[in-house]
JSON list of C-alpha atoms and ligand atoms in Angstrom, two decimals:
[
{"chain": "A", "resi": 1120, "resn": "MET", "atom": "CA", "xyz": [133.77, 117.68, 84.78]},
{"chain": "A", "resi": 1121, "resn": "ARG", "atom": "CA", "xyz": [137.10, 116.60, 86.18]},
{"chain": "A", "resi": 1122, "resn": "LYS", "atom": "CA", "xyz": [137.48, 117.74, 89.76]},
{"chain": "A", "resi": 1123, "resn": "ALA", "atom": "CA", "xyz": [140.70, 116.84, 91.57]},
{"chain": "A", "resi": 1124, "resn": "ILE", "atom": "CA", "xyz": [142.16, 117.29, 95.01]},
{"chain": "A", "resi": 1125, "resn": "TYR", "atom": "CA", "xyz": [145.81, 117.96, 95.65]},
{"chain": "A", "resi": 1126, "resn": "PRO", "atom": "CA", "xyz": [146.04, 117.15, 99.37]},
{"chain": "A", "resi": 1127, "resn": "GLY", "atom": "CA", "xyz": [148.89, 117.82, 101.73]},
{"chain": "A", "resi": 1128, "resn": "SER", "atom": "CA", "xyz": [150.15, 119.43, 104.89]},
{"chain": "A", "resi": 1129, "resn": "PHE", "atom": "CA", "xyz": [151.85, 122.36, 103.13]},
{"chain": "A", "resi": 1130, "resn": "ASP", "atom": "CA", "xyz": [153.68, 123.26, 106.31]},
{"chain": "A", "resi": 1131, "resn": "PRO", "atom": "CA", "xyz": [155.02, 125.39, 104.69]},
{"chain": "A", "resi": 1132, "resn": "VAL", "atom": "CA", "xyz": [154.21, 125.40, 100.99]},
{"chain": "A", "resi": 1133, "resn": "THR", "atom": "CA", "xyz": [157.34, 125.03, 98.85]},
{"chain": "A", "resi": 1134, "resn": "LYS", "atom": "CA", "xyz": [158.23, 125.90, 95.28]},
{"chain": "A", "resi": 1135, "resn": "GLY", "atom": "CA", "xyz": [157.80, 122.19, 94.54]},
{"chain": "A", "resi": 1136, "resn": "HIS", "atom": "CA", "xyz": [154.18, 122.32, 95.72]},
{"chain": "A", "resi": 1137, "resn": "ILE", "atom": "CA", "xyz": [153.45, 125.40, 93.61]},
{"chain": "A", "resi": 1138, "resn": "ASP", "atom": "CA", "xyz": [154.92, 123.68, 90.57]},
{"chain": "A", "resi": 1139, "resn": "MET", "atom": "CA", "xyz": [152.71, 120.65, 91.23]},
{"chain": "A", "resi": 1140, "resn": "ILE", "atom": "CA", "xyz": [149.62, 122.87, 91.59]},
{"chain": "A", "resi": 1141, "resn": "GLU", "atom": "CA", "xyz": [150.37, 124.73, 88.36]},
{"chain": "A", "resi": 1142, "resn": "ARG", "atom": "CA", "xyz": [150.96, 121.56, 86.40]},
{"chain": "A", "resi": 1143, "resn": "SER", "atom": "CA", "xyz": [148.02, 119.56, 87.75]},
{"chain": "A", "resi": 1144, "resn": "ALA", "atom": "CA", "xyz": [145.63, 122.50, 87.29]},
{"chain": "A", "resi": 1145, "resn": "LYS", "atom": "CA", "xyz": [146.25, 122.15, 83.56]},
{"chain": "A", "resi": 1146, "resn": "LEU", "atom": "CA", "xyz": [145.06, 118.55, 83.59]},
{"chain": "A", "resi": 1147, "resn": "VAL", "atom": "CA", "xyz": [141.67, 119.02, 85.24]},
{"chain": "A", "resi": 1148, "resn": "ASP", "atom": "CA", "xyz": [138.71, 121.38, 85.13]},
{"chain": "A", "resi": 1149, "resn": "GLU", "atom": "CA", "xyz": [138.87, 122.20, 88.82]},
{"chain": "A", "resi": 1150, "resn": "LEU", "atom": "CA", "xyz": [141.64, 121.65, 91.33]},
{"chain": "A", "resi": 1151, "resn": "VAL", "atom": "CA", "xyz": [141.05, 121.90, 95.05]},
{"chain": "A", "resi": 1152, "resn": "VAL", "atom": "CA", "xyz": [144.19, 122.16, 97.15]},
{"chain": "A", "resi": 1153, "resn": "GLY", "atom": "CA", "xyz": [143.18, 120.42, 100.37]},
{"chain": "A", "resi": 1154, "resn": "VAL", "atom": "CA", "xyz": [145.19, 121.48, 103.39]},
{"chain": "A", "resi": 1155, "resn": "LEU", "atom": "CA", "xyz": [145.16, 118.84, 106.10]},
{"chain": "A", "resi": 1156, "resn": "ASN", "atom": "CA", "xyz": [144.06, 120.22, 109.43]},
{"chain": "A", "resi": 1157, "resn": "ASN", "atom": "CA", "xyz": [145.81, 117.70, 111.60]},
{"chain": "A", "resi": 1158, "resn": "SER", "atom": "CA", "xyz": [145.61, 118.76, 115.23]},
{"chain": "A", "resi": 1159, "resn": "ALA", "atom": "CA", "xyz": [147.72, 115.78, 116.32]},
{"chain": "A", "resi": 1160, "resn": "LYS", "atom": "CA", "xyz": [150.59, 116.81, 114.08]},
{"chain": "A", "resi": 1161, "resn": "ASN", "atom": "CA", "xyz": [152.79, 119.53, 115.48]},
{"chain": "A", "resi": 1162, "resn": "SER", "atom": "CA", "xyz": [152.64, 121.97, 112.62]},
{"chain": "A", "resi": 1163, "resn": "LEU", "atom": "CA", "xyz": [154.63, 125.17, 112.31]},
{"chain": "A", "resi": 1164, "resn": "PHE", "atom": "CA", "xyz": [151.76, 127.10, 110.74]},
{"chain": "A", "resi": 1165, "resn": "LEU", "atom": "CA", "xyz": [148.10, 127.10, 111.73]},
{"chain": "A", "resi": 1166, "resn": "VAL", "atom": "CA", "xyz": [145.88, 125.66, 109.06]},
{"chain": "A", "resi": 1167, "resn": "GLU", "atom": "CA", "xyz": [144.40, 129.14, 108.44]},
{"chain": "A", "resi": 1168, "resn": "GLU", "atom": "CA", "xyz": [147.90, 130.49, 107.83]},
{"chain": "A", "resi": 1169, "resn": "ARG", "atom": "CA", "xyz": [148.71, 127.69, 105.40]},
{"chain": "A", "resi": 1170, "resn": "VAL", "atom": "CA", "xyz": [145.44, 128.25, 103.52]},
{"chain": "A", "resi": 1171, "resn": "SER", "atom": "CA", "xyz": [146.04, 131.98, 103.34]},
{"chain": "A", "resi": 1172, "resn": "MET", "atom": "CA", "xyz": [149.62, 131.57, 102.01]},
{"chain": "A", "resi": 1173, "resn": "LEU", "atom": "CA", "xyz": [148.42, 129.11, 99.36]},
{"chain": "A", "resi": 1174, "resn": "LYS", "atom": "CA", "xyz": [145.62, 131.49, 98.34]},
{"chain": "A", "resi": 1175, "resn": "GLU", "atom": "CA", "xyz": [148.11, 134.31, 97.94]},
{"chain": "A", "resi": 1176, "resn": "LEU", "atom": "CA", "xyz": [150.40, 132.19, 95.82]},
{"chain": "A", "resi": 1177, "resn": "THR", "atom": "CA", "xyz": [147.76, 130.81, 93.47]},
{"chain": "A", "resi": 1178, "resn": "THR", "atom": "CA", "xyz": [145.78, 133.91, 92.53]},
{"chain": "A", "resi": 1179, "resn": "HIS", "atom": "CA", "xyz": [147.02, 133.50, 88.92]},
{"chain": "A", "resi": 1180, "resn": "LEU", "atom": "CA", "xyz": [145.30, 130.10, 88.62]},
{"chain": "A", "resi": 1181, "resn": "THR", "atom": "CA", "xyz": [141.63, 130.54, 87.84]},
{"chain": "A", "resi": 1182, "resn": "ASN", "atom": "CA", "xyz": [140.54, 126.90, 88.29]},
{"chain": "A", "resi": 1183, "resn": "VAL", "atom": "CA", "xyz": [142.30, 126.41, 91.64]},
{"chain": "A", "resi": 1184, "resn": "THR", "atom": "CA", "xyz": [140.67, 126.83, 95.04]},
{"chain": "A", "resi": 1185, "resn": "ILE", "atom": "CA", "xyz": [142.21, 126.38, 98.45]},
{"chain": "A", "resi": 1186, "resn": "ASP", "atom": "CA", "xyz": [140.36, 124.62, 101.24]},
{"chain": "A", "resi": 1187, "resn": "SER", "atom": "CA", "xyz": [141.15, 122.75, 104.44]},
{"chain": "A", "resi": 1188, "resn": "PHE", "atom": "CA", "xyz": [139.92, 119.41, 105.64]},
{"chain": "A", "resi": 1189, "resn": "ASP", "atom": "CA", "xyz": [140.18, 117.11, 108.59]},
{"chain": "A", "resi": 1190, "resn": "GLY", "atom": "CA", "xyz": [139.47, 113.43, 108.87]},
{"chain": "A", "resi": 1191, "resn": "LEU", "atom": "CA", "xyz": [139.91, 111.00, 106.02]},
{"chain": "A", "resi": 1192, "resn": "LEU", "atom": "CA", "xyz": [140.87, 112.23, 102.58]},
{"chain": "A", "resi": 1193, "resn": "VAL", "atom": "CA", "xyz": [138.37, 109.90, 100.89]},
{"chain": "A", "resi": 1194, "resn": "ASP", "atom": "CA", "xyz": [135.49, 111.29, 102.96]},
{"chain": "A", "resi": 1195, "resn": "TYR", "atom": "CA", "xyz": [136.52, 114.79, 102.00]},
{"chain": "A", "resi": 1196, "resn": "ALA", "atom": "CA", "xyz": [136.79, 113.76, 98.33]},
{"chain": "A", "resi": 1197, "resn": "LYS", "atom": "CA", "xyz": [133.26, 112.31, 98.45]},
{"chain": "A", "resi": 1198, "resn": "ARG", "atom": "CA", "xyz": [131.93, 115.44, 100.16]},
{"chain": "A", "resi": 1199, "resn": "ILE", "atom": "CA", "xyz": [133.25, 117.78, 97.50]},
{"chain": "A", "resi": 1200, "resn": "HIS", "atom": "CA", "xyz": [132.55, 115.35, 94.62]},
{"chain": "A", "resi": 1201, "resn": "ALA", "atom": "CA", "xyz": [136.17, 115.04, 93.56]},
{"chain": "A", "resi": 1202, "resn": "THR", "atom": "CA", "xyz": [137.16, 111.87, 91.71]},
{"chain": "A", "resi": 1203, "resn": "ILE", "atom": "CA", "xyz": [140.89, 112.41, 91.34]},
{"chain": "A", "resi": 1204, "resn": "ILE", "atom": "CA", "xyz": [143.64, 112.73, 93.93]},
{"chain": "A", "resi": 1205, "resn": "VAL", "atom": "CA", "xyz": [146.90, 114.22, 92.74]},
{"chain": "A", "resi": 1206, "resn": "ARG", "atom": "CA", "xyz": [150.14, 113.43, 94.49]},
{"chain": "A", "resi": 1207, "resn": "GLY", "atom": "CA", "xyz": [153.75, 114.19, 93.64]},
{"chain": "A", "resi": 1208, "resn": "LEU", "atom": "CA", "xyz": [156.53, 111.63, 93.49]},
{"chain": "A", "resi": 1209, "resn": "ARG", "atom": "CA", "xyz": [159.97, 112.98, 94.18]},
{"chain": "A", "resi": 1210, "resn": "ALA", "atom": "CA", "xyz": [161.97, 109.80, 94.28]},
{"chain": "A", "resi": 1211, "resn": "VAL", "atom": "CA", "xyz": [161.55, 106.07, 94.56]},
{"chain": "A", "resi": 1212, "resn": "THR", "atom": "CA", "xyz": [161.49, 106.45, 98.35]},
{"chain": "A", "resi": 1213, "resn": "ASP", "atom": "CA", "xyz": [158.10, 108.18, 98.09]},
{"chain": "A", "resi": 1214, "resn": "PHE", "atom": "CA", "xyz": [156.64, 105.39, 96.04]},
{"chain": "A", "resi": 1215, "resn": "GLU", "atom": "CA", "xyz": [155.94, 102.69, 98.62]},
{"chain": "A", "resi": 1216, "resn": "TYR", "atom": "CA", "xyz": [154.08, 105.02, 100.99]},
{"chain": "A", "resi": 1217, "resn": "GLU", "atom": "CA", "xyz": [152.15, 106.69, 98.19]},
{"chain": "A", "resi": 1218, "resn": "LEU", "atom": "CA", "xyz": [151.19, 103.36, 96.62]},
{"chain": "A", "resi": 1219, "resn": "GLN", "atom": "CA", "xyz": [149.83, 102.14, 99.94]},
{"chain": "A", "resi": 1220, "resn": "ILE", "atom": "CA", "xyz": [147.75, 105.28, 100.46]},
{"chain": "A", "resi": 1221, "resn": "ALA", "atom": "CA", "xyz": [146.46, 105.25, 96.88]},
{"chain": "A", "resi": 1222, "resn": "GLN", "atom": "CA", "xyz": [145.44, 101.60, 97.08]},
{"chain": "A", "resi": 1223, "resn": "THR", "atom": "CA", "xyz": [143.79, 102.03, 100.47]},
{"chain": "A", "resi": 1224, "resn": "ASN", "atom": "CA", "xyz": [141.84, 105.04, 99.25]},
{"chain": "A", "resi": 1225, "resn": "HIS", "atom": "CA", "xyz": [140.74, 103.20, 96.12]},
{"chain": "A", "resi": 1226, "resn": "LYS", "atom": "CA", "xyz": [139.63, 100.21, 98.16]},
{"chain": "A", "resi": 1227, "resn": "VAL", "atom": "CA", "xyz": [137.29, 102.26, 100.30]},
{"chain": "A", "resi": 1228, "resn": "TYR", "atom": "CA", "xyz": [136.15, 104.61, 97.52]},
{"chain": "A", "resi": 1229, "resn": "SER", "atom": "CA", "xyz": [136.35, 102.91, 94.15]},
{"chain": "A", "resi": 1230, "resn": "ASP", "atom": "CA", "xyz": [135.33, 106.06, 92.26]},
{"chain": "A", "resi": 1231, "resn": "ILE", "atom": "CA", "xyz": [138.52, 107.79, 93.31]},
{"chain": "A", "resi": 1232, "resn": "GLU", "atom": "CA", "xyz": [141.69, 107.52, 91.24]},
{"chain": "A", "resi": 1233, "resn": "THR", "atom": "CA", "xyz": [145.09, 108.74, 92.36]},
{"chain": "A", "resi": 1234, "resn": "ILE", "atom": "CA", "xyz": [147.35, 110.19, 89.73]},
{"chain": "A", "resi": 1235, "resn": "PHE", "atom": "CA", "xyz": [151.03, 110.85, 90.31]},
{"chain": "A", "resi": 1236, "resn": "LEU", "atom": "CA", "xyz": [153.12, 113.57, 88.80]},
{"chain": "A", "resi": 1237, "resn": "THR", "atom": "CA", "xyz": [156.85, 113.32, 89.05]},
{"chain": "A", "resi": 1238, "resn": "THR", "atom": "CA", "xyz": [158.32, 116.46, 90.54]},
{"chain": "A", "resi": 1239, "resn": "ARG", "atom": "CA", "xyz": [160.55, 118.56, 88.39]},
{"chain": "A", "resi": 1240, "resn": "LEU", "atom": "CA", "xyz": [164.20, 117.58, 88.81]},
{"chain": "A", "resi": 1241, "resn": "GLU", "atom": "CA", "xyz": [165.10, 120.91, 90.38]},
{"chain": "A", "resi": 1242, "resn": "TYR", "atom": "CA", "xyz": [162.65, 120.23, 93.22]},
{"chain": "A", "resi": 1243, "resn": "ALA", "atom": "CA", "xyz": [163.26, 116.50, 93.60]},
{"chain": "A", "resi": 1244, "resn": "TYR", "atom": "CA", "xyz": [165.17, 116.93, 96.86]},
{"chain": "A", "resi": 1245, "resn": "LEU", "atom": "CA", "xyz": [162.77, 119.44, 98.37]},
{"chain": "A", "resi": 1246, "resn": "SER", "atom": "CA", "xyz": [160.53, 118.89, 101.40]},
{"chain": "A", "resi": 1247, "resn": "SER", "atom": "CA", "xyz": [158.74, 121.10, 103.92]},
{"chain": "A", "resi": 1248, "resn": "THR", "atom": "CA", "xyz": [160.64, 119.30, 106.68]},
{"chain": "A", "resi": 1249, "resn": "MET", "atom": "CA", "xyz": [163.97, 120.30, 105.17]},
{"chain": "A", "resi": 1250, "resn": "VAL", "atom": "CA", "xyz": [162.80, 123.89, 104.73]},
{"chain": "A", "resi": 1251, "resn": "LYS", "atom": "CA", "xyz": [161.89, 124.05, 108.44]},
{"chain": "A", "resi": 1252, "resn": "GLU", "atom": "CA", "xyz": [165.21, 122.58, 109.50]},
{"chain": "A", "resi": 1253, "resn": "PHE", "atom": "CA", "xyz": [167.12, 125.07, 107.35]},
{"chain": "A", "resi": 1254, "resn": "ALA", "atom": "CA", "xyz": [165.03, 128.04, 108.45]},
{"chain": "A", "resi": 1255, "resn": "SER", "atom": "CA", "xyz": [165.35, 127.16, 112.12]},
{"chain": "A", "resi": 1256, "resn": "TYR", "atom": "CA", "xyz": [169.12, 127.72, 111.80]},
{"chain": "A", "resi": 1257, "resn": "GLY", "atom": "CA", "xyz": [168.64, 130.93, 109.83]},
{"chain": "A", "resi": 1258, "resn": "GLY", "atom": "CA", "xyz": [169.77, 129.22, 106.61]},
{"chain": "A", "resi": 1259, "resn": "ASP", "atom": "CA", "xyz": [168.95, 130.61, 103.18]},
{"chain": "A", "resi": 1260, "resn": "ILE", "atom": "CA", "xyz": [165.58, 129.22, 102.10]},
{"chain": "A", "resi": 1261, "resn": "SER", "atom": "CA", "xyz": [165.11, 131.44, 99.05]},
{"chain": "A", "resi": 1262, "resn": "HIS", "atom": "CA", "xyz": [165.73, 128.52, 96.67]},
{"chain": "A", "resi": 1263, "resn": "PHE", "atom": "CA", "xyz": [163.04, 126.43, 98.33]},
{"chain": "A", "resi": 1264, "resn": "VAL", "atom": "CA", "xyz": [160.00, 128.60, 99.02]},
{"chain": "A", "resi": 1265, "resn": "PRO", "atom": "CA", "xyz": [158.29, 131.50, 97.21]},
{"chain": "A", "resi": 1266, "resn": "SER", "atom": "CA", "xyz": [159.78, 134.86, 98.18]},
{"chain": "A", "resi": 1267, "resn": "GLN", "atom": "CA", "xyz": [156.42, 136.13, 99.53]},
{"chain": "A", "resi": 1268, "resn": "ILE", "atom": "CA", "xyz": [156.49, 133.72, 102.48]},
{"chain": "A", "resi": 1269, "resn": "ILE", "atom": "CA", "xyz": [160.18, 133.70, 103.46]},
{"chain": "A", "resi": 1270, "resn": "GLU", "atom": "CA", "xyz": [159.82, 136.28, 106.24]},
{"chain": "A", "resi": 1271, "resn": "ARG", "atom": "CA", "xyz": [156.77, 134.49, 107.67]},
{"chain": "A", "resi": 1272, "resn": "ILE", "atom": "CA", "xyz": [158.76, 131.29, 108.01]},
{"chain": "A", "resi": 1273, "resn": "TYR", "atom": "CA", "xyz": [161.75, 132.96, 109.70]},
{"chain": "A", "resi": 1274, "resn": "ALA", "atom": "CA", "xyz": [159.34, 134.81, 112.01]},
{"chain": "A", "resi": 1275, "resn": "LYS", "atom": "CA", "xyz": [158.13, 131.47, 113.37]},
{"chain": "A", "resi": 1276, "resn": "TYR", "atom": "CA", "xyz": [161.68, 130.91, 114.61]},
{"chain": "A", "resi": 1277, "resn": "GLY", "atom": "CA", "xyz": [162.04, 134.44, 115.96]},
{"chain": "A", "resi": 1278, "resn": "ILE", "atom": "CA", "xyz": [164.42, 135.34, 113.15]},
{"chain": "A", "resi": 1279, "resn": "THR", "atom": "CA", "xyz": [164.10, 138.74, 111.52]},
{"chain": "A", "resi": 1280, "resn": "SER", "atom": "CA", "xyz": [166.19, 140.00, 108.63]},
{"chain": "B", "resi": 662, "resn": "LIG", "atom": "O1", "xyz": [151.96, 116.61, 102.55]},
{"chain": "B", "resi": 662, "resn": "LIG", "atom": "P1", "xyz": [151.76, 115.29, 103.25]},
{"chain": "B", "resi": 662, "resn": "LIG", "atom": "O2", "xyz": [151.92, 115.47, 104.74]},
{"chain": "B", "resi": 662, "resn": "LIG", "atom": "O3", "xyz": [152.66, 114.24, 102.66]},
{"chain": "B", "resi": 662, "resn": "LIG", "atom": "O4", "xyz": [150.23, 114.84, 102.96]},
{"chain": "B", "resi": 662, "resn": "LIG", "atom": "C1", "xyz": [149.73, 113.63, 103.48]},
{"chain": "B", "resi": 662, "resn": "LIG", "atom": "C2", "xyz": [148.21, 113.53, 103.30]},
{"chain": "B", "resi": 662, "resn": "LIG", "atom": "C3", "xyz": [147.53, 114.79, 103.79]},
{"chain": "B", "resi": 662, "resn": "LIG", "atom": "C4", "xyz": [147.89, 113.36, 101.83]},
{"chain": "B", "resi": 662, "resn": "LIG", "atom": "C5", "xyz": [147.74, 112.28, 104.08]},
{"chain": "B", "resi": 662, "resn": "LIG", "atom": "O5", "xyz": [148.29, 112.29, 105.33]},
{"chain": "B", "resi": 662, "resn": "LIG", "atom": "C6", "xyz": [146.22, 112.20, 104.19]},
{"chain": "B", "resi": 662, "resn": "LIG", "atom": "O6", "xyz": [145.53, 111.97, 103.24]},
{"chain": "B", "resi": 662, "resn": "LIG", "atom": "N1", "xyz": [145.73, 112.43, 105.41]},
{"chain": "B", "resi": 662, "resn": "LIG", "atom": "C7", "xyz": [144.32, 112.45, 105.72]},
{"chain": "B", "resi": 662, "resn": "LIG", "atom": "C8", "xyz": [143.93, 111.24, 106.55]},
{"chain": "B", "resi": 662, "resn": "LIG", "atom": "C9", "xyz": [143.77, 110.01, 105.68]},
{"chain": "B", "resi": 662, "resn": "LIG", "atom": "O7", "xyz": [142.95, 109.96, 104.80]},
{"chain": "B", "resi": 662, "resn": "LIG", "atom": "N2", "xyz": [144.62, 108.99, 105.97]},
{"chain": "B", "resi": 662, "resn": "LIG", "atom": "C10", "xyz": [144.53, 107.73, 105.31]},
{"chain": "B", "resi": 662, "resn": "LIG", "atom": "C11", "xyz": [145.52, 107.56, 104.22]},
{"chain": "B", "resi": 662, "resn": "LIG", "atom": "S1", "xyz": [145.60, 105.84, 103.91]}
]
């Protein structure tokens, strides 16, 4: 059985992430979306909020589960018996960082393979960081994130519409 992890911060989840989840779920038997619970990182949403938004947005995908993890990704992968890590590549600028992580993870856990999916062109520019910047100024984020979570993002900045 092919069990994969799609790890990330998802702070907040974007349309690009959802597209990656939908596409990678087709390639494996089971996909676990692993939300990094990084207390050191100043995240906009609590990990529980990020998990709950992802759950809401993936109810149509029967082989996808949402979970959170802290610590090293490889340790988490071992714990849940996943052998594949899925990551998205938006542009060549992502490559160097992703290559380094993939090679490091493979070095310490040789059973794990990282596979990369290129993001769809329409989401190639998209990042959670950019969404937060836009939202903080009250900018229109409807192109970037699923409609169900737009209000929750604005609310974090005290913006109501
Ligand atoms: O969405 P992001 O923030 O680009 O995701 C990065 C993530 C979560 C994949 C990466 O930071 C990670 O795996 N963190 C867990 C800690 C870890 O294993 N670090 C070592 C990587 S060499």
